[in-house]
Amino acid sequence: MKFGFGRSLLKALRAQKKISKQIEKAVKTARGRTKRKTSRPPKPILVETTAFGSNPGRLVMKSFVPTTRLPKNPALVVLLHGCGQTPESLDAAAGFSKLAKERGFVLLYPQQTRANNSQNCFNWFRPSAVARDRGEVRSIKQMIEHICERHRVDRSRIFVAGLSAGGAITGALVANYPSLFAGAAIIAGMPFGSARDAMSALRAMKSGVTPPLGGWGRPIAEISPEAKAWPAITIWQGMEDRVVKPVNALACVAQWLEVQVIAESSGRLEEKSWGRLQSWKMSGQLKVALYSVANMGHGLPIKKRKSVTALRSADPYVIPVEISAPAEMMRLWGLSRFRI
């Protein structure tokens, strides 16, 4: 009996050892697979470029260039993020890099740094940041020049859009370099020249600001007196915006109408399912448009998806509503799906 018990115990020990080896082997295999998966991080969608000019505004340059489906002389779209955003968060939520792939254009994302602004806001309210060939607008222009030369961009098809502080910088870029752009979109932004420091900027955002002496067109006319032509400007505003009061969108409209000597009374008003569209044309060409989006707060409007799980975006300032600003920009700018 003792001998039989010993043999049984020995068999049990051997079986346990064998099982232990099998478990150890399985664990090693799983670890190896995990290591192989994590050792090669996914290639970033946006690529940073460090050498693009003197960069007086100390900004970061990021871009997306489709590796396929890119025409010989592609268009360029410049996108400026809002406070608290990054190019990556904006792109992931709004899908501009996907549109660039589908429609064959180059994408440029200037990025603010916390060293410049603790909230990652572009400094649209600092005169030194938005003066011609100075500060942040100069850095962005250098990025545009760099990417145009490197990728043979069609210079007649450069477009710019920005959200919030990025929208205000968009206005500053067009004011300083009107001939550089073929179209622009100011989303929940501010009129150029509406503030001179952080405190006056906050007051203007919350309450609006009275026009300067000579009207809203004067700040732009003073820096670009020689300009004869301007790109089409679309202005987007959520009717429920509590960050930038909607009256500021009306000031933006007044500014660009005055610059182009267009009478406000000549506009057309249309009620839409998503809100209200006001547009002004000259010789049949759109010059200024205001998209007032109902039931929307502070952010970039994108089209709601049918899926219940996709009702909210990954970025709180990219808001699903009944109209898509990115899709409308593509239509207005003539950026149709690219066919090889």
Coordinates of N, CA and C in Angstrom, one line a residue, residues 166-270:
G166 N -8.6 80.1 -32.2 CA -8.2 79.8 -33.5 C -9.0 80.6 -34.6
G167 N -10.3 80.8 -34.3 CA -11.1 81.5 -35.2 C -10.7 83.0 -35.2
A168 N -10.3 83.5 -34.0 CA -9.9 84.9 -34.0 C -8.6 85.1 -34.7
I169 N -7.7 84.1 -34.6 CA -6.4 84.2 -35.3 C -6.6 84.0 -36.8
T170 N -7.6 83.2 -37.2 CA -8.0 83.1 -38.6 C -8.3 84.5 -39.2
G171 N -9.1 85.3 -38.5 CA -9.4 86.6 -38.9 C -8.2 87.5 -39.0
A172 N -7.3 87.3 -38.1 CA -6.0 88.1 -38.1 C -5.2 87.7 -39.3
L173 N -5.1 86.5 -39.6 CA -4.3 86.0 -40.8 C -4.9 86.6 -42.1
V174 N -6.2 86.6 -42.2 CA -6.8 87.1 -43.5 C -6.6 88.6 -43.5
A175 N -6.8 89.3 -42.4 CA -6.6 90.7 -42.3 C -5.2 91.1 -42.7
N176 N -4.2 90.3 -42.3 CA -2.8 90.7 -42.6 C -2.4 90.2 -44.0
Y177 N -2.9 89.0 -44.5 CA -2.4 88.4 -45.7 C -3.6 88.0 -46.6
P178 N -4.5 89.0 -47.0 CA -5.7 88.7 -47.7 C -5.5 87.9 -49.0
S179 N -4.4 88.2 -49.7 CA -4.1 87.6 -51.0 C -3.6 86.1 -50.9
L180 N -3.3 85.7 -49.6 CA -2.7 84.4 -49.4 C -3.8 83.3 -49.4
F181 N -5.1 83.7 -49.1 CA -6.1 82.7 -48.9 C -7.2 82.8 -49.9
A182 N -7.8 81.6 -50.3 CA -8.9 81.6 -51.2 C -10.2 81.5 -50.5
G183 N -10.2 81.2 -49.2 CA -11.4 81.0 -48.4 C -11.0 80.9 -46.9
A184 N -12.0 81.3 -46.0 CA -11.7 81.3 -44.6 C -13.0 81.0 -43.9
A185 N -12.9 80.3 -42.7 CA -14.0 80.1 -41.8 C -13.6 80.5 -40.4
I186 N -14.4 81.4 -39.8 CA -14.2 81.8 -38.4 C -15.3 81.2 -37.6
I187 N -14.9 80.3 -36.7 CA -15.9 79.5 -36.0 C -15.9 79.9 -34.5
A188 N -17.0 80.5 -34.0 CA -17.1 80.9 -32.6 C -15.9 81.8 -32.3
G189 N -15.5 82.7 -33.2 CA -14.4 83.6 -33.1 C -14.7 85.0 -32.7
M190 N -13.7 85.9 -32.8 CA -13.9 87.3 -32.4 C -13.5 88.2 -33.6
P191 N -14.0 89.4 -33.7 CA -13.6 90.3 -34.7 C -12.2 90.8 -34.5
F192 N -11.4 91.0 -35.5 CA -10.1 91.5 -35.4 C -10.1 92.9 -34.8
G193 N -9.2 93.1 -33.8 CA -9.0 94.4 -33.1 C -10.0 94.6 -32.0
S194 N -10.7 93.5 -31.5 CA -11.7 93.7 -30.5 C -11.1 93.7 -29.1
A195 N -9.8 93.4 -28.9 CA -9.2 93.4 -27.6 C -7.7 93.7 -27.7
R196 N -7.1 94.1 -26.6 CA -5.7 94.4 -26.6 C -4.9 93.7 -25.5
D197 N -5.6 93.0 -24.6 CA -5.0 92.2 -23.6 C -6.0 91.1 -23.1
A198 N -5.6 90.3 -22.2 CA -6.4 89.1 -21.8 C -7.7 89.6 -21.1
M199 N -7.6 90.6 -20.3 CA -8.8 91.1 -19.6 C -9.9 91.7 -20.5
S200 N -9.4 92.5 -21.5 CA -10.4 93.0 -22.4 C -10.9 92.0 -23.4
A201 N -10.1 90.9 -23.6 CA -10.6 89.8 -24.4 C -11.7 89.0 -23.7
L202 N -11.5 88.8 -22.4 CA -12.6 88.1 -21.7 C -13.9 88.9 -21.6
R203 N -13.8 90.2 -21.4 CA -15.0 91.0 -21.4 C -15.7 91.0 -22.8
A204 N -14.9 91.1 -23.8 CA -15.5 91.1 -25.2 C -16.2 89.8 -25.5
M205 N -15.5 88.7 -25.1 CA -16.1 87.4 -25.3 C -17.4 87.2 -24.6
K206 N -17.5 87.6 -23.3 CA -18.7 87.5 -22.5 C -19.8 88.4 -22.8
S207 N -19.5 89.7 -23.2 CA -20.5 90.7 -23.3 C -20.5 91.3 -24.7
G208 N -19.5 91.1 -25.6 CA -19.4 91.8 -26.8 C -18.7 93.1 -26.6
V209 N -18.4 93.8 -27.7 CA -17.7 95.1 -27.6 C -18.2 96.0 -28.6
T210 N -18.2 97.3 -28.2 CA -18.6 98.3 -29.2 C -17.7 98.5 -30.3
P211 N -18.1 98.9 -31.5 CA -17.2 99.1 -32.6 C -16.2 100.2 -32.4
P212 N -15.0 100.0 -32.9 CA -14.0 101.1 -32.7 C -14.4 102.3 -33.6
L213 N -13.8 103.5 -33.3 CA -14.0 104.7 -34.1 C -13.7 104.4 -35.5
G214 N -14.6 104.7 -36.4 CA -14.5 104.4 -37.8 C -15.1 103.1 -38.2
G215 N -15.6 102.4 -37.3 CA -16.3 101.1 -37.6 C -15.4 99.9 -37.6
W216 N -16.0 98.7 -37.6 CA -15.3 97.5 -37.5 C -14.3 97.3 -38.7
G217 N -14.5 97.9 -39.8 CA -13.6 97.7 -40.9 C -12.3 98.4 -40.8
R218 N -12.3 99.4 -39.9 CA -11.1 100.2 -39.8 C -9.8 99.4 -39.3
P219 N -9.9 98.5 -38.3 CA -8.6 97.8 -37.9 C -8.0 97.1 -39.0
I220 N -8.8 96.5 -39.9 CA -8.3 95.7 -41.1 C -7.8 96.7 -42.2
A221 N -8.5 97.7 -42.4 CA -8.1 98.7 -43.5 C -6.8 99.4 -43.1
E222 N -6.5 99.5 -41.8 CA -5.3 100.2 -41.4 C -4.1 99.3 -41.7
I223 N -4.2 98.0 -41.6 CA -3.0 97.1 -41.8 C -2.9 96.6 -43.2
S224 N -4.0 96.6 -43.9 CA -4.0 96.2 -45.3 C -4.7 97.2 -46.2
P225 N -4.2 98.4 -46.3 CA -4.9 99.5 -47.0 C -4.8 99.2 -48.5
E226 N -3.9 98.5 -49.0 CA -3.7 98.2 -50.4 C -4.5 97.1 -51.0
A227 N -5.2 96.3 -50.1 CA -5.9 95.1 -50.5 C -7.1 95.5 -51.3
K228 N -7.3 94.8 -52.5 CA -8.4 95.1 -53.4 C -9.4 93.9 -53.4
A229 N -8.9 92.7 -53.1 CA -9.7 91.5 -53.1 C -9.6 90.8 -51.8
W230 N -10.7 90.1 -51.4 CA -10.7 89.4 -50.2 C -11.3 88.0 -50.4
P231 N -10.8 87.0 -49.6 CA -11.4 85.7 -49.8 C -12.8 85.6 -49.2
A232 N -13.6 84.7 -49.6 CA -14.9 84.5 -49.0 C -14.8 84.1 -47.6
I233 N -15.6 84.7 -46.7 CA -15.5 84.5 -45.3 C -16.8 83.9 -44.8
T234 N -16.7 82.7 -44.1 CA -17.9 82.2 -43.5 C -17.7 82.3 -42.0
I235 N -18.8 82.6 -41.3 CA -18.7 82.8 -39.8 C -19.7 81.9 -39.2
W236 N -19.3 81.1 -38.3 CA -20.1 80.1 -37.6 C -20.3 80.4 -36.1
Q237 N -21.6 80.3 -35.7 CA -21.8 80.6 -34.3 C -23.0 79.8 -33.7
G238 N -22.7 79.2 -32.6 CA -23.8 78.5 -31.9 C -24.7 79.5 -31.2
M239 N -26.0 79.3 -31.3 CA -26.9 80.3 -30.7 C -27.0 80.2 -29.2
E240 N -26.5 79.0 -28.7 CA -26.5 78.8 -27.2 C -25.1 79.0 -26.6
D241 N -24.2 79.6 -27.3 CA -22.8 79.8 -26.9 C -22.7 80.6 -25.6
R242 N -22.1 80.1 -24.6 CA -22.0 80.8 -23.3 C -20.5 81.2 -23.1
V243 N -19.6 80.9 -24.1 CA -18.2 81.3 -24.0 C -18.0 82.5 -24.8
V244 N -18.4 82.5 -26.0 CA -18.3 83.7 -26.9 C -19.7 84.1 -27.2
K245 N -20.2 85.2 -26.7 CA -21.5 85.7 -26.9 C -21.8 85.8 -28.4
P246 N -23.0 85.4 -28.9 CA -23.3 85.4 -30.3 C -23.2 86.8 -30.9
V247 N -23.4 87.9 -30.1 CA -23.3 89.2 -30.7 C -21.9 89.4 -31.3
N248 N -20.9 88.7 -30.9 CA -19.6 88.8 -31.5 C -19.5 88.3 -33.0
A249 N -20.4 87.3 -33.3 CA -20.5 86.9 -34.7 C -21.0 88.0 -35.5
L250 N -22.0 88.7 -35.0 CA -22.6 89.9 -35.8 C -21.5 90.9 -36.0
A251 N -20.6 91.1 -35.0 CA -19.5 92.1 -35.2 C -18.6 91.6 -36.3
C252 N -18.3 90.3 -36.3 CA -17.4 89.7 -37.4 C -18.0 90.0 -38.7
V253 N -19.4 89.7 -38.8 CA -20.0 90.0 -40.1 C -19.9 91.4 -40.5
A254 N -20.2 92.3 -39.6 CA -20.1 93.8 -39.9 C -18.7 94.1 -40.3
Q255 N -17.7 93.5 -39.7 CA -16.3 93.8 -40.0 C -16.0 93.5 -41.5
W256 N -16.3 92.3 -41.9 CA -16.0 91.8 -43.2 C -16.9 92.5 -44.3
L257 N -18.1 92.8 -43.9 CA -18.9 93.6 -44.9 C -18.4 95.0 -45.1
E258 N -17.9 95.6 -44.1 CA -17.4 97.0 -44.2 C -16.1 97.0 -45.0
V259 N -15.2 96.0 -44.8 CA -14.0 95.9 -45.5 C -14.2 95.8 -47.0
Q260 N -15.2 95.0 -47.4 CA -15.5 94.8 -48.8 C -16.6 95.7 -49.3
V261 N -17.0 96.7 -48.5 CA -17.9 97.7 -48.9 C -19.2 97.0 -49.5
I262 N -19.8 96.2 -48.6 CA -21.0 95.5 -49.0 C -22.1 96.0 -48.0
A263 N -23.2 96.4 -48.5 CA -24.3 96.8 -47.6 C -24.9 95.7 -46.9
E264 N -25.1 95.8 -45.6 CA -25.7 94.8 -44.8 C -27.1 94.4 -45.3
S265 N -27.9 95.4 -45.8 CA -29.2 95.2 -46.3 C -29.3 94.4 -47.6
S266 N -28.1 94.2 -48.2 CA -28.1 93.4 -49.5 C -28.1 91.9 -49.2
G267 N -28.0 91.5 -48.0 CA -27.9 90.0 -47.7 C -29.2 89.3 -47.8
R268 N -29.1 88.0 -47.9 CA -30.2 87.1 -48.0 C -30.4 86.2 -46.7
L269 N -31.6 86.1 -46.2 CA -31.8 85.3 -45.0 C -32.6 84.1 -45.3
E270 N -32.1 82.9 -44.8 CA -32.8 81.7 -45.1 C -32.9 80.9 -43.8

